Coordinates of C-alpha atoms and ligand atoms in Angstrom, one line a residue:
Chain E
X1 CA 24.6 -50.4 -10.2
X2 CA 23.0 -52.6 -7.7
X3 CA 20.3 -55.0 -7.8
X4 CA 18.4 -55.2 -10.8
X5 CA 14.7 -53.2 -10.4
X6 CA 11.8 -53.3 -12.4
X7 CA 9.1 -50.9 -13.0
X8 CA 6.3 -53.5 -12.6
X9 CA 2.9 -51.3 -13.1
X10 CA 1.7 -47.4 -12.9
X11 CA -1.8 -46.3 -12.2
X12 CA -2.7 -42.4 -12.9
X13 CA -5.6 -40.6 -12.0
X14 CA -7.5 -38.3 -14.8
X15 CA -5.9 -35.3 -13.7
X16 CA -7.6 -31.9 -14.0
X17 CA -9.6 -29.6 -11.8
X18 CA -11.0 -32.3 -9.1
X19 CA -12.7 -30.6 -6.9
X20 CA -14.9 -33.7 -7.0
X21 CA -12.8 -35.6 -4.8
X22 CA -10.7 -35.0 -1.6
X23 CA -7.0 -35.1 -1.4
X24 CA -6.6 -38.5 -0.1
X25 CA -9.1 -40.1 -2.7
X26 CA -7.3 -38.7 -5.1
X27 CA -4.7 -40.6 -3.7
X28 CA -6.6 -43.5 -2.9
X29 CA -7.5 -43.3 -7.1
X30 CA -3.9 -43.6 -8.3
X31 CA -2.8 -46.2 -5.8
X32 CA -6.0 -48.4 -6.9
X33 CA -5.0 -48.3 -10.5
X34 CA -1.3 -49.4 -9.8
X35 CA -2.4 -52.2 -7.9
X36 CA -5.2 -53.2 -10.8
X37 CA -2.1 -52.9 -13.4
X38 CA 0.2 -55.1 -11.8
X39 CA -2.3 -57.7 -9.6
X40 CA -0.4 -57.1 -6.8
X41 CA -2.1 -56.1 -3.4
X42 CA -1.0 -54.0 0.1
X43 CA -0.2 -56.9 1.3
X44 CA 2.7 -57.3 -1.2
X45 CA 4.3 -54.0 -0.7
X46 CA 7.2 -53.9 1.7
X47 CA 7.7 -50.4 2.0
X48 CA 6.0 -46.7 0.6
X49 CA 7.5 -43.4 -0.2
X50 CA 5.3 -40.4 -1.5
X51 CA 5.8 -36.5 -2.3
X52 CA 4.6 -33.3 -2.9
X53 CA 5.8 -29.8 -4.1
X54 CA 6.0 -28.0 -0.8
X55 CA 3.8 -29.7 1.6
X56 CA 2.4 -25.6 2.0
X57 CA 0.4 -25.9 -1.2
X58 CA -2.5 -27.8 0.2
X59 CA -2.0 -26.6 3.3
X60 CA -1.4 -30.0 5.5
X61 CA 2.5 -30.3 6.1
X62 CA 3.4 -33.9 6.6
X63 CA 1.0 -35.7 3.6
X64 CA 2.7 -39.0 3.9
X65 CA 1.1 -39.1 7.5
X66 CA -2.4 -37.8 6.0
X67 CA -2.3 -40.7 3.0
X68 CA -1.1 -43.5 5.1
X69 CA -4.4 -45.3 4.6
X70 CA -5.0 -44.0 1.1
X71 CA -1.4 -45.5 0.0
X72 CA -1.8 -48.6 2.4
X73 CA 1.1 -47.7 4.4
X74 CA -0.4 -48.3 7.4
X75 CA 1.9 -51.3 9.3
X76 CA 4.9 -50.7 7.1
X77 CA 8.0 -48.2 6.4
X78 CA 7.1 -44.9 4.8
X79 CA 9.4 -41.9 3.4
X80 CA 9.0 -38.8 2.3
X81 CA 11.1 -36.8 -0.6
X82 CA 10.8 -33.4 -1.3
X83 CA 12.5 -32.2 -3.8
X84 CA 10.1 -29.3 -5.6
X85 CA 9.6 -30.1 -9.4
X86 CA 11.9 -33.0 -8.9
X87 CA 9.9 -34.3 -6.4
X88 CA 8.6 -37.0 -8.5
X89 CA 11.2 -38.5 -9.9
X90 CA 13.4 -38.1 -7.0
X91 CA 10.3 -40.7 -4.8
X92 CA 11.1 -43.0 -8.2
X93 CA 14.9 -43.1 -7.3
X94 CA 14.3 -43.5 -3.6
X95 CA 12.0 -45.8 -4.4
X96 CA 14.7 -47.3 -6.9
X97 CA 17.6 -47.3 -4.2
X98 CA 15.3 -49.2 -1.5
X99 CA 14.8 -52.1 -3.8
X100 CA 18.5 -51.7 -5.1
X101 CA 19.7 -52.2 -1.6
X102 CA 18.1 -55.5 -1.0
X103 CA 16.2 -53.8 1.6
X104 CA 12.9 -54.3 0.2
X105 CA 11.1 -56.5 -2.5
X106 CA 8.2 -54.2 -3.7
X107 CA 8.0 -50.4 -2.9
X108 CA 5.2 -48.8 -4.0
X109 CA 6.0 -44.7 -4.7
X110 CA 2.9 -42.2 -5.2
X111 CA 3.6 -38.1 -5.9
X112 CA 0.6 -36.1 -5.7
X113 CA -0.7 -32.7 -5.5
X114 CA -3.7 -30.9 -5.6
X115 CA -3.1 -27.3 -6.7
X116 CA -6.6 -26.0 -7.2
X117 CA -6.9 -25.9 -3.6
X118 CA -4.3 -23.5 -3.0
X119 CA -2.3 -20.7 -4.4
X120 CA 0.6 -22.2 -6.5
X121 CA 2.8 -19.0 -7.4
X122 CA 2.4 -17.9 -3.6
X123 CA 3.1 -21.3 -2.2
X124 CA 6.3 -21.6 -5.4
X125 CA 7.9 -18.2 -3.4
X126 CA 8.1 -19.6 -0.4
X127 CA 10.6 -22.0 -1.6
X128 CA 12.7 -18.8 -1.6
X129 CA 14.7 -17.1 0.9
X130 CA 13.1 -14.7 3.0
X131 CA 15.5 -12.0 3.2
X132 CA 16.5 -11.2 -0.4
X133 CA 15.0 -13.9 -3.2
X134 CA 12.0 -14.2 -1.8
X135 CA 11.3 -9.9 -3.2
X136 CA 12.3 -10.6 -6.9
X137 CA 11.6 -14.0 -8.2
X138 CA 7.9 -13.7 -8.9
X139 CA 6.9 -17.5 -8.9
X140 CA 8.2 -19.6 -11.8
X141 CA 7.7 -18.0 -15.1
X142 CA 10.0 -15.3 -14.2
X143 CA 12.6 -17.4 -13.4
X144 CA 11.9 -19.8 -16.5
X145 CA 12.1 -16.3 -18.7
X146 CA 15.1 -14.9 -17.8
X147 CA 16.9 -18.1 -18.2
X148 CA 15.1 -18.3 -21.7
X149 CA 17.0 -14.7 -22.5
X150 CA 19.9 -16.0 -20.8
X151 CA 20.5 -18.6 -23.8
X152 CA 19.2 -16.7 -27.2
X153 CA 21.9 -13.9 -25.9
X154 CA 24.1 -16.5 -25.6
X155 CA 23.7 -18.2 -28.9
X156 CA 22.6 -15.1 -30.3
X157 CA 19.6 -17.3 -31.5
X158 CA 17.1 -14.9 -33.1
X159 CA 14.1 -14.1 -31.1
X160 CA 11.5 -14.8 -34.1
X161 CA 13.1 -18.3 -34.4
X162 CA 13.0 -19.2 -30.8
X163 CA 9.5 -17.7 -30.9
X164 CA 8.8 -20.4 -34.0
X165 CA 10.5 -23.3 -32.0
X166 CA 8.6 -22.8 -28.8
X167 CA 5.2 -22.1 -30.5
X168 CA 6.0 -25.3 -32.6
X169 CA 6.4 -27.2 -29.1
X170 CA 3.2 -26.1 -27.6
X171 CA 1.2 -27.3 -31.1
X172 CA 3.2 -30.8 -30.9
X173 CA 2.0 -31.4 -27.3
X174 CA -1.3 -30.2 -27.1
X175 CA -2.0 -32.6 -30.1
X176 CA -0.7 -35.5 -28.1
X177 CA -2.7 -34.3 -25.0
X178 CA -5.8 -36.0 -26.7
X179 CA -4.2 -38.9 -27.2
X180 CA -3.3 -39.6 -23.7
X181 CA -6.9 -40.2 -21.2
X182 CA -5.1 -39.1 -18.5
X183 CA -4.1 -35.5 -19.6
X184 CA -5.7 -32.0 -18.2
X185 CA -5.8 -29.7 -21.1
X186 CA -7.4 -31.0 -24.3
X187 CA -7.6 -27.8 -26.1
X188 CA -7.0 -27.7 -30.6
X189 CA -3.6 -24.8 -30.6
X190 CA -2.1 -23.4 -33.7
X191 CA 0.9 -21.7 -34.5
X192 CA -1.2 -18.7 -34.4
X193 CA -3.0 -19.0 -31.4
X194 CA 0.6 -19.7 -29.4
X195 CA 2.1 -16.3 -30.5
X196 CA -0.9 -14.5 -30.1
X197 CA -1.9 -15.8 -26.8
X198 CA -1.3 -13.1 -23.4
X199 CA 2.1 -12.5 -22.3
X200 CA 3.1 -14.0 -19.2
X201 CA 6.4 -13.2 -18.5
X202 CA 8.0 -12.0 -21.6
X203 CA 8.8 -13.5 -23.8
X204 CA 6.2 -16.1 -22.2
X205 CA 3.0 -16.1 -23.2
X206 CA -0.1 -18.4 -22.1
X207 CA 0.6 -21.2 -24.3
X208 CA 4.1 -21.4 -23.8
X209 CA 3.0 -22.2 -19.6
X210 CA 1.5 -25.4 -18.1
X211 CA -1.3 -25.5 -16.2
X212 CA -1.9 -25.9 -12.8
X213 CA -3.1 -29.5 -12.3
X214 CA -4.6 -32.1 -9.6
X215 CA -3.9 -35.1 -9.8
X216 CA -1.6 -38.2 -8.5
X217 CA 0.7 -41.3 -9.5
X218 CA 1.6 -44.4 -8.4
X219 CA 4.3 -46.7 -9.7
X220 CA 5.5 -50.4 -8.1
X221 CA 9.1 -50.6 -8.2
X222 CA 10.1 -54.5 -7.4
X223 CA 13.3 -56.8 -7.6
X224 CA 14.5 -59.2 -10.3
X225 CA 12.7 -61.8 -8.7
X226 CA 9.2 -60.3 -7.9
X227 CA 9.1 -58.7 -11.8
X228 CA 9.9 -62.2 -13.2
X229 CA 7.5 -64.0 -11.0
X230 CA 4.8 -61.5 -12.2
X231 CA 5.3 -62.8 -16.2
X232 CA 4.3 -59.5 -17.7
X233 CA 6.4 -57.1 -19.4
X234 CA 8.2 -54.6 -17.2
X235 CA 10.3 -52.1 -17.6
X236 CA 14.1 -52.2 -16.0
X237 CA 15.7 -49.4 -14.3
X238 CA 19.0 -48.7 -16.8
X239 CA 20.4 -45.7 -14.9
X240 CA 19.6 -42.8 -12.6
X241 CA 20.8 -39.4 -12.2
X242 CA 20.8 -36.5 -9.7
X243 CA 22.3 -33.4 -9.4
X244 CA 21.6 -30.0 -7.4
X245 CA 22.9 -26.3 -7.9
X246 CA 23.3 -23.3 -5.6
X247 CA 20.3 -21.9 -4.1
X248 CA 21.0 -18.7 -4.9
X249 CA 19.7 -18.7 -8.8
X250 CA 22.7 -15.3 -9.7
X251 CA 25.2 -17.9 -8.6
X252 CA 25.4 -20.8 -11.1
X253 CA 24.8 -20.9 -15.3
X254 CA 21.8 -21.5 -16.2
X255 CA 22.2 -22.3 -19.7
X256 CA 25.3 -24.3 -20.0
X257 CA 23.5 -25.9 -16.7
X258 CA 26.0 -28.0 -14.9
X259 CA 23.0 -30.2 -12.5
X260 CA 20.7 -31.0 -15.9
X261 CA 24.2 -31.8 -17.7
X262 CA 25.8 -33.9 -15.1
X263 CA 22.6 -36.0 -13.9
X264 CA 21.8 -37.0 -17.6
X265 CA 25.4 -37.8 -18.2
X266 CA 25.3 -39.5 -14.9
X267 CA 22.4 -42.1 -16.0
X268 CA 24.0 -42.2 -19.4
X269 CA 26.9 -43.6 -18.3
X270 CA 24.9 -46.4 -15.7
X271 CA 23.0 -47.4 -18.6
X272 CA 26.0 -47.3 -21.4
X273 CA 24.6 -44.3 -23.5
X274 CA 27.0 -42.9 -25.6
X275 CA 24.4 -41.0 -27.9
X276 CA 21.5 -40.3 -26.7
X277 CA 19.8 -38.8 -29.6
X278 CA 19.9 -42.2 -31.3
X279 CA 19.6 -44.4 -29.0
X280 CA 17.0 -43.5 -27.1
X281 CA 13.5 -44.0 -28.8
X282 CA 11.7 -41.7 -26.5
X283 CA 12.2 -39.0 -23.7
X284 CA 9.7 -37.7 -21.5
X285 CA 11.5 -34.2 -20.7
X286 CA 9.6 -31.7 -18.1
X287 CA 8.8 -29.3 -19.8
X288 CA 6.5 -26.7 -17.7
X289 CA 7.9 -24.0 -20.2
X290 CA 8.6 -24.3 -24.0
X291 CA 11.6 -22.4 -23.9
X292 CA 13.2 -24.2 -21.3
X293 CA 12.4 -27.4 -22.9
X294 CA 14.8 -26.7 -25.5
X295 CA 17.6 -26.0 -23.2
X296 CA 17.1 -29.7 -21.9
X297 CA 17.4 -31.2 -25.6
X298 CA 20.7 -29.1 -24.9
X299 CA 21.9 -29.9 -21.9
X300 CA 20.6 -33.4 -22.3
X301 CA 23.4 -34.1 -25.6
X302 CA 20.5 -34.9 -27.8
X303 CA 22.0 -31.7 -29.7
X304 CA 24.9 -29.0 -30.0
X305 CA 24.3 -25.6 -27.6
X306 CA 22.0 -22.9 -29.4
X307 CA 20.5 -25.3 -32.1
X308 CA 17.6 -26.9 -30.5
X309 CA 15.5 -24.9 -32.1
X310 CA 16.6 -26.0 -35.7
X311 CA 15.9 -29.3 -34.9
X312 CA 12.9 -28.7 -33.2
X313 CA 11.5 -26.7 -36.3
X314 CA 12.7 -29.6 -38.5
X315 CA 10.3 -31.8 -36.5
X316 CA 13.6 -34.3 -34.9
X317 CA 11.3 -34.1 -31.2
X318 CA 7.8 -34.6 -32.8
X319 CA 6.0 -37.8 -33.0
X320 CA 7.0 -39.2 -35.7
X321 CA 10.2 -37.8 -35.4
X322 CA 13.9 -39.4 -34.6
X323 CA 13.7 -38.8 -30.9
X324 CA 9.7 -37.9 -29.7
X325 CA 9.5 -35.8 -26.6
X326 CA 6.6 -35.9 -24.9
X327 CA 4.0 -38.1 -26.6
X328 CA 1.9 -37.5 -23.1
X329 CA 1.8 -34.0 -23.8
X330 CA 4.1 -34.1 -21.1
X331 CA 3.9 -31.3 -18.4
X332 CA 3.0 -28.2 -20.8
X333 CA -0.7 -30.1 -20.5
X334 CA -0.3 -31.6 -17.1
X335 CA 1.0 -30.3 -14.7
X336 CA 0.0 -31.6 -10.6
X337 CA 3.7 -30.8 -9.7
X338 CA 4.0 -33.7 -6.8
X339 CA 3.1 -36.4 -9.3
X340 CA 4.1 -34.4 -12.5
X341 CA 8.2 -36.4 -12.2
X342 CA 7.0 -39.8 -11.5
X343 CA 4.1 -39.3 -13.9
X344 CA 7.2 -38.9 -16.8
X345 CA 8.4 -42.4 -14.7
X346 CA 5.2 -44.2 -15.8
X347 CA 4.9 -42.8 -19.2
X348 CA 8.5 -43.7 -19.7
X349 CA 8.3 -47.2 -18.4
X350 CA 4.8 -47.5 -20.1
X351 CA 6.6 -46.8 -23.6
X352 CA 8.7 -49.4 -23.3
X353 CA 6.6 -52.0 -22.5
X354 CA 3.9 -51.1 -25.2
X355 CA 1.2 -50.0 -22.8
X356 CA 1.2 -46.5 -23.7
X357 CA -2.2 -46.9 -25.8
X358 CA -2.8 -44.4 -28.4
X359 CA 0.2 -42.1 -27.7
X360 CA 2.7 -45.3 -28.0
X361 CA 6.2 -44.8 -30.3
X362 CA 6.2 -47.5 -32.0
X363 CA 8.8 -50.1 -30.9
X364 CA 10.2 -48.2 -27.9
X365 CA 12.8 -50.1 -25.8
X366 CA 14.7 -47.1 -24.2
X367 CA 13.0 -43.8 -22.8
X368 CA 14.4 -41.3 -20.5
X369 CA 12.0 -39.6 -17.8
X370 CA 13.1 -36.0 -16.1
X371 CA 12.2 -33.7 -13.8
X372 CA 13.8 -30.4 -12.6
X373 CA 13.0 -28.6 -9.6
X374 CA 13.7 -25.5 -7.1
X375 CA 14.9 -22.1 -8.4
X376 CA 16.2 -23.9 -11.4
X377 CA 18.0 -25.8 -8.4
X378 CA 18.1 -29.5 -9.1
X379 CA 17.8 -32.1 -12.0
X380 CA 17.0 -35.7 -12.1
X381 CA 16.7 -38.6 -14.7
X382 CA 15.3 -41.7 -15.0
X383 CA 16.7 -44.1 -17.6
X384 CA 14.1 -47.1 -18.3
X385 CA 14.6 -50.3 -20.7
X386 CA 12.8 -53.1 -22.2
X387 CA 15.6 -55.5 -21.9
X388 CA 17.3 -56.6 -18.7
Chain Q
X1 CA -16.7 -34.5 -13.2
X2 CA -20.2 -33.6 -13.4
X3 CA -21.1 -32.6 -10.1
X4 CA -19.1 -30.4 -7.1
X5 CA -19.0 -31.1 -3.9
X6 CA -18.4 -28.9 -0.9
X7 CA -15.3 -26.9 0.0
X8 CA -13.7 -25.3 3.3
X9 CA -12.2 -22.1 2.9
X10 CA -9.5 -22.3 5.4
X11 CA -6.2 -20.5 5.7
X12 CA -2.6 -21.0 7.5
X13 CA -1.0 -18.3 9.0
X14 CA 2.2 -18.5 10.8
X15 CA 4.6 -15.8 12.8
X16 CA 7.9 -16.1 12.5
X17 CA 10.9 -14.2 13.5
X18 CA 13.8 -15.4 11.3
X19 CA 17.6 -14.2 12.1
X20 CA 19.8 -12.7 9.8
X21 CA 22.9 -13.8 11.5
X22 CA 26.2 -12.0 11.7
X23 CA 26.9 -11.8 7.5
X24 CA 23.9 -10.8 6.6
X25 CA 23.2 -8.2 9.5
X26 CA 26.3 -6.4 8.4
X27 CA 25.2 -6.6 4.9
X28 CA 21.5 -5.4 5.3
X29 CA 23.2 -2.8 7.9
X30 CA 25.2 -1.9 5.3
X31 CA 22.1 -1.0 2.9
X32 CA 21.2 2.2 5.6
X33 CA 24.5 3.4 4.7
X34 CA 23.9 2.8 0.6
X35 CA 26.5 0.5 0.9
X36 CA 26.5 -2.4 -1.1
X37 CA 28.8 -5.5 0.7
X38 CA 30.0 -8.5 -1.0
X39 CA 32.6 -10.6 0.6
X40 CA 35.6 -12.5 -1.2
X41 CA 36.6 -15.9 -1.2
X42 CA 40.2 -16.6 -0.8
X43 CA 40.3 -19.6 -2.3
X44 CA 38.8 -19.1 -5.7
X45 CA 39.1 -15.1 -5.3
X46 CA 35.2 -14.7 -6.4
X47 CA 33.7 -11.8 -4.8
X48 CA 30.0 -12.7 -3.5
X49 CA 27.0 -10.6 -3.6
X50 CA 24.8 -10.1 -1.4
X51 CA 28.0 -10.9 1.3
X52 CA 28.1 -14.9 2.5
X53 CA 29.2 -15.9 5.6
X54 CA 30.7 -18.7 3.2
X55 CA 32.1 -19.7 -0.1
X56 CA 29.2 -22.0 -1.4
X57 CA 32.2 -23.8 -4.1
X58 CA 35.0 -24.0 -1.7
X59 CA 33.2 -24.1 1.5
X60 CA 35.5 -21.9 3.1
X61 CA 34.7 -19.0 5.1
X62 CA 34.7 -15.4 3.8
X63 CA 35.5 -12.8 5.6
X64 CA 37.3 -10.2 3.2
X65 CA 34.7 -7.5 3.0
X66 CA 34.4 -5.8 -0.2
X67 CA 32.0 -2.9 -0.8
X68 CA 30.9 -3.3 -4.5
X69 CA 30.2 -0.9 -6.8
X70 CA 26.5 0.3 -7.1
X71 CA 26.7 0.1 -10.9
X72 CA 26.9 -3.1 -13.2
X73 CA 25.6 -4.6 -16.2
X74 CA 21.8 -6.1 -16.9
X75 CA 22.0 -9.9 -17.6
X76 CA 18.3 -10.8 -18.1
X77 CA 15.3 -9.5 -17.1
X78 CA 11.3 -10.1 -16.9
X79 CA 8.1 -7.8 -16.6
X80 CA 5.8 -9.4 -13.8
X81 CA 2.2 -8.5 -14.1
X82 CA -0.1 -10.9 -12.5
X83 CA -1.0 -11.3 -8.6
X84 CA -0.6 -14.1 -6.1
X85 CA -1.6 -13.8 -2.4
X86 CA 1.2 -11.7 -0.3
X87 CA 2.7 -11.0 -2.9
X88 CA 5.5 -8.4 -1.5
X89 CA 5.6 -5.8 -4.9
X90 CA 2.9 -4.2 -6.3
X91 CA 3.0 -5.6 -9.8
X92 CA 3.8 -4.4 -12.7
X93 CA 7.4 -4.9 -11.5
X94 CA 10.8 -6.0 -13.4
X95 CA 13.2 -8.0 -12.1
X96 CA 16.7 -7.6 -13.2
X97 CA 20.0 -10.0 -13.3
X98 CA 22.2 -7.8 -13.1
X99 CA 26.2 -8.5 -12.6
X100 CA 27.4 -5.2 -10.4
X101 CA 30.6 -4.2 -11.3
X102 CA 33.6 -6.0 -10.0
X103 CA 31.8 -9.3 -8.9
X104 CA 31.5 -12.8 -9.8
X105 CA 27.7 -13.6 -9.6
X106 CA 24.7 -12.1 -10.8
X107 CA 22.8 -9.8 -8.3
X108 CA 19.0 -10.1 -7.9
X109 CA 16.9 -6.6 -7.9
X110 CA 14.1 -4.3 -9.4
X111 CA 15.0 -2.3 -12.4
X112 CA 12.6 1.1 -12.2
X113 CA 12.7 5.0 -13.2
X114 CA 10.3 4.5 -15.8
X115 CA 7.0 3.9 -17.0
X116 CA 6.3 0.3 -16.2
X117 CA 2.3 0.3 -17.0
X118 CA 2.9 -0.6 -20.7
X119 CA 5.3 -3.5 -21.3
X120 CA 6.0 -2.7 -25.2
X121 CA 7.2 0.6 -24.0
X122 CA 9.1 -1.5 -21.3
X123 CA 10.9 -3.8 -23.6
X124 CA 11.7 -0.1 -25.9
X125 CA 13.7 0.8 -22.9
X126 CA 15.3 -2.1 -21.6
X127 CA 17.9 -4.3 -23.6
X128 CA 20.0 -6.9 -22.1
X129 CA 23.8 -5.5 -21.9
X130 CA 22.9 -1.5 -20.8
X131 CA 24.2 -0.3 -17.7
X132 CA 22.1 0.2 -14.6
X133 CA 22.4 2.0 -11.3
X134 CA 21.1 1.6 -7.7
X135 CA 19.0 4.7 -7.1
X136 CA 18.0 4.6 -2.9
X137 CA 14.9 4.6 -0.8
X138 CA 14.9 7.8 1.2
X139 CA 13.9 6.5 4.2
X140 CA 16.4 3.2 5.0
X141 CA 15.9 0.3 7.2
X142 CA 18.1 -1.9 6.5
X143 CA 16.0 -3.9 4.3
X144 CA 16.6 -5.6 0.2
X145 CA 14.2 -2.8 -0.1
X146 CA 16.3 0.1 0.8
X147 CA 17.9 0.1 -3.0
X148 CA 14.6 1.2 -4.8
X149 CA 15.4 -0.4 -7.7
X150 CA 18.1 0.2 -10.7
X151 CA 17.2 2.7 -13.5
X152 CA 19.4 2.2 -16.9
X153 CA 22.2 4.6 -16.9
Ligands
LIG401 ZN1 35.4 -20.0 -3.4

């Protein structure tokens, strides 16, 4: 690794249906916050990247242009990454390898998006080719479901256990929705009301799906020196991790998934994690679909391929469990896709710093943050500590 | 979030006129013909489907032509029945994975011949594993489209 980087503050906006603001003061709220957390100001802030799903689902292409003044860019470099679902943590690492480089001090990184305005499962297909893809893959759940069947045939999991596992995912979550301010959907689930809610995409059903979501982060990467002149508690960059597939989703596994495997192992090895179920205290996974999630615990080591969903029914991801997932209520309740990776950033790096309020694991000094984006196309991890 | 404010309903719309190039014309060509093309790569010896102009592992071009079988095996599937704007298939629909015989990756298409308006019938009928077949458009254009769907053998 490089130089040494810190993440020095976060500021959220409440996310939700906010058709009471327009895109760049929704912008302009998240970028507020992040300079209120950490006392800095514009002024300190050598450089900015941001990001969105495809720029296509508000309907302005190049939003780092639009947002300059909302993100106080104006005067100084700006990037753009685009990486789909990834897109957020993808702006953490660019924002990581700036400040890595030596090339800049303090880079401040927002992902936003606003998907009330447009129409997300439309805008999600135009991600796909236009000749052949573009037909068959009917926005994400369709994808997310026949990579779900891909792995109970696999493992020869029974489908009423999955069903249990998945159902016990969306309860765990939506209870920890209410403990997080920031979170969209506050809504009392049961068991029950999961298996019984309307089918999706089979096996998929309502509950099993996150919402669509408006909303935006901001997060202040800085250098060793910056984060210890600030005398607060911040949270170090331990390792990161990045890895991509082929576009075409028939060409590559999608259960033992080489580009989730390889990027965790990846920021494993940066930040000397030999096992991950024990040694980290807390993972912010994205986890848009239940099912899926479980293939992450897999692919990520914190389990064997097939058994997630025994240790998920034997509480191991829950709160008070060995290894909580999620104490956000993570993407199944929030979900503004731009912001929705860097979002998992902040909550990670607010974990282990003890500024994670209500939802906090107690003691937390190592979290992983994750996002995954594309076709099932690309992965990328965050690892974040309390000690340097 | 007590009170709204005003919205513009505005829209983008964009022409575009996209080439195939050489691969795919001769594999969309091919679809007029009910032929189904795949090319093979020399280096690891997989056989692509729908043909590449490329291997994308060994990054080496392909240009063995192979006309694959129009029969293979369902991977995974899903029954689609909600609506987005331009969407390009009336739903309900179901996608298949399907790995056509005699190739090395999964093939994307719609699996049809049956009832689709009731999806517990739906799942009654389709299991992961069965065997499926292309069954053809009439009229052909040289489009995905031109292989109605497969129906389970
Ligand atoms: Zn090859």
């Amino acid at each position: 690794m490089a130089r040494a980087v810190a993440v020095v503050g976060v500021g959220q906006t409440h996310h939700g249906r906010r058709m009471d603001v327009s895109y760049p003061d929704l912008v302009r709220e998240a970028v507020v916050r992040v300079f209120e957390d950490t006392g800095l100001s514009p002024k300190d802030v050598d450089g900015v990247v941001s990001g969105t799903m495809p720029s296509m689902m508000e309907g302005v292409a190049l939003t780092h242009l639009y947002f300059a003044e909302a993100m106080q860019a104006v005067g100084k470099p700006i990037l753009k990454t685009e990486t789909c679902g990834s897109t957020g943590v993808s702006i953490a690492h660019t924002a990581f390898y700036w400040v890595a480089s030596g090339m800049a001090e303090v880079v401040l990184a927002v992902g936003h998006e606003k998907m009330y305005e447009g129409d997300s499962q439309a805008t999600m297909t135009t991600v796909l080719d236009p000749f052949y893809q573009r037909y068959f893959l009917a926005g994400a759940p369709g994808v997310f479901s026949m990579q779900s069947q891909l792995w109970a045939t696999r493992y020869k999991i029974p489908q009423d256990k999955i069903r249990d596992a998945a159902a016990f995912i969306s309860v765990t979550h939506h209870q920890s929705a209410f403990d997080n301010p920031y979170a969209h959907i506050k809504m009392k689930v049961t068991m029950e009301d999961v298996k019984n809610s309307r089918i999706i995409v089979y096996p998929i059903r309502l509950l099993d799906v996150c919402p669509n979501s408006d909303g935006a982060c901001a997060v202040i990467f800085a250098s060793e020196k910056v984060a210890k002149r600030l005398g607060r508690k911040v949270a170090w960059v331990k390792g990161v991790g990045y890895r991509g597939d082929e576009q075409f989703f028939g060409d590559s596994d999608k259960v033992v998934w080489q580009s989730a495997i390889e990027a965790a192992k990846q920021a494993y090895d940066q930040a000397g994690i030999k096992d991950p179920l024990k040694e980290l205290d807390v993972a912010e996974v994205y986890n848009p679909f239940t099912y899926q999630e479980m293939i992450f615990y897999e692919c990520f080591g914190f389990c064997e391929f097939g058994k997630a969903p025994d240790l998920v029914l034997r509480g191991i991801f829950s709160r008070e469990g060995e290894l909580p997932v999620c104490p956000s209520g993570g993407v199944l309740c929030t979900n503004p896709i731009g912001a929705t990776g860097l979002i998992r950033v902040a909550e990670a790096a607010m974990q282990v710093t003890g500024r994670a309020g209500e939802h906090q694991v107690p003691g937390a000094k190592l979290a992983l943050a994750h996002a995954m984006g594309g076709i099932d196309q690309f992965n990328g991890v965050m690892i974040l500590g309390s000690e340097l | 979030m007590a009170r709204e404010y005003r919205t513009l309903k505005t829209e983008v719309r964009l022409p575009y006129e996209v080439a195939y190039g050489a691969t795919w014309t001769r594999f969309f060509e091919g679809l007029k013909d009910k032929k189904i093309y795949g090319t093979r790569c020399k280096e690891c010896k997989r056989v692509l489907v729908p043909a590449r102009s490329f291997c994308p592992r060994c990054f080496v071009t392909t240009d063995e032509w192979v006309e694959v079988k129009e029969e293979g095996t369902l991977v995974a599937w899903c029954y689609t029945n909600y609506r987005y704007f331009g969407m390009p298939i009336e739903p309900p629909f179901v996608t298949g994975l399907i790995r056509l015989d005699g190739t090395d990756v999964n093939f994307l298409h719609l699996i049809g011949g049956f009832d689709l308006s009731n999806f517990e019938e739906v799942s009654k009928t389709l299991r992961n594993g069965i065997k499926v077949k292309a069954v053809w458009s009439e009229e052909r254009r040289g489009h995905i489209l031109d292989i109605r769907y497969f129906e389970p053998v």
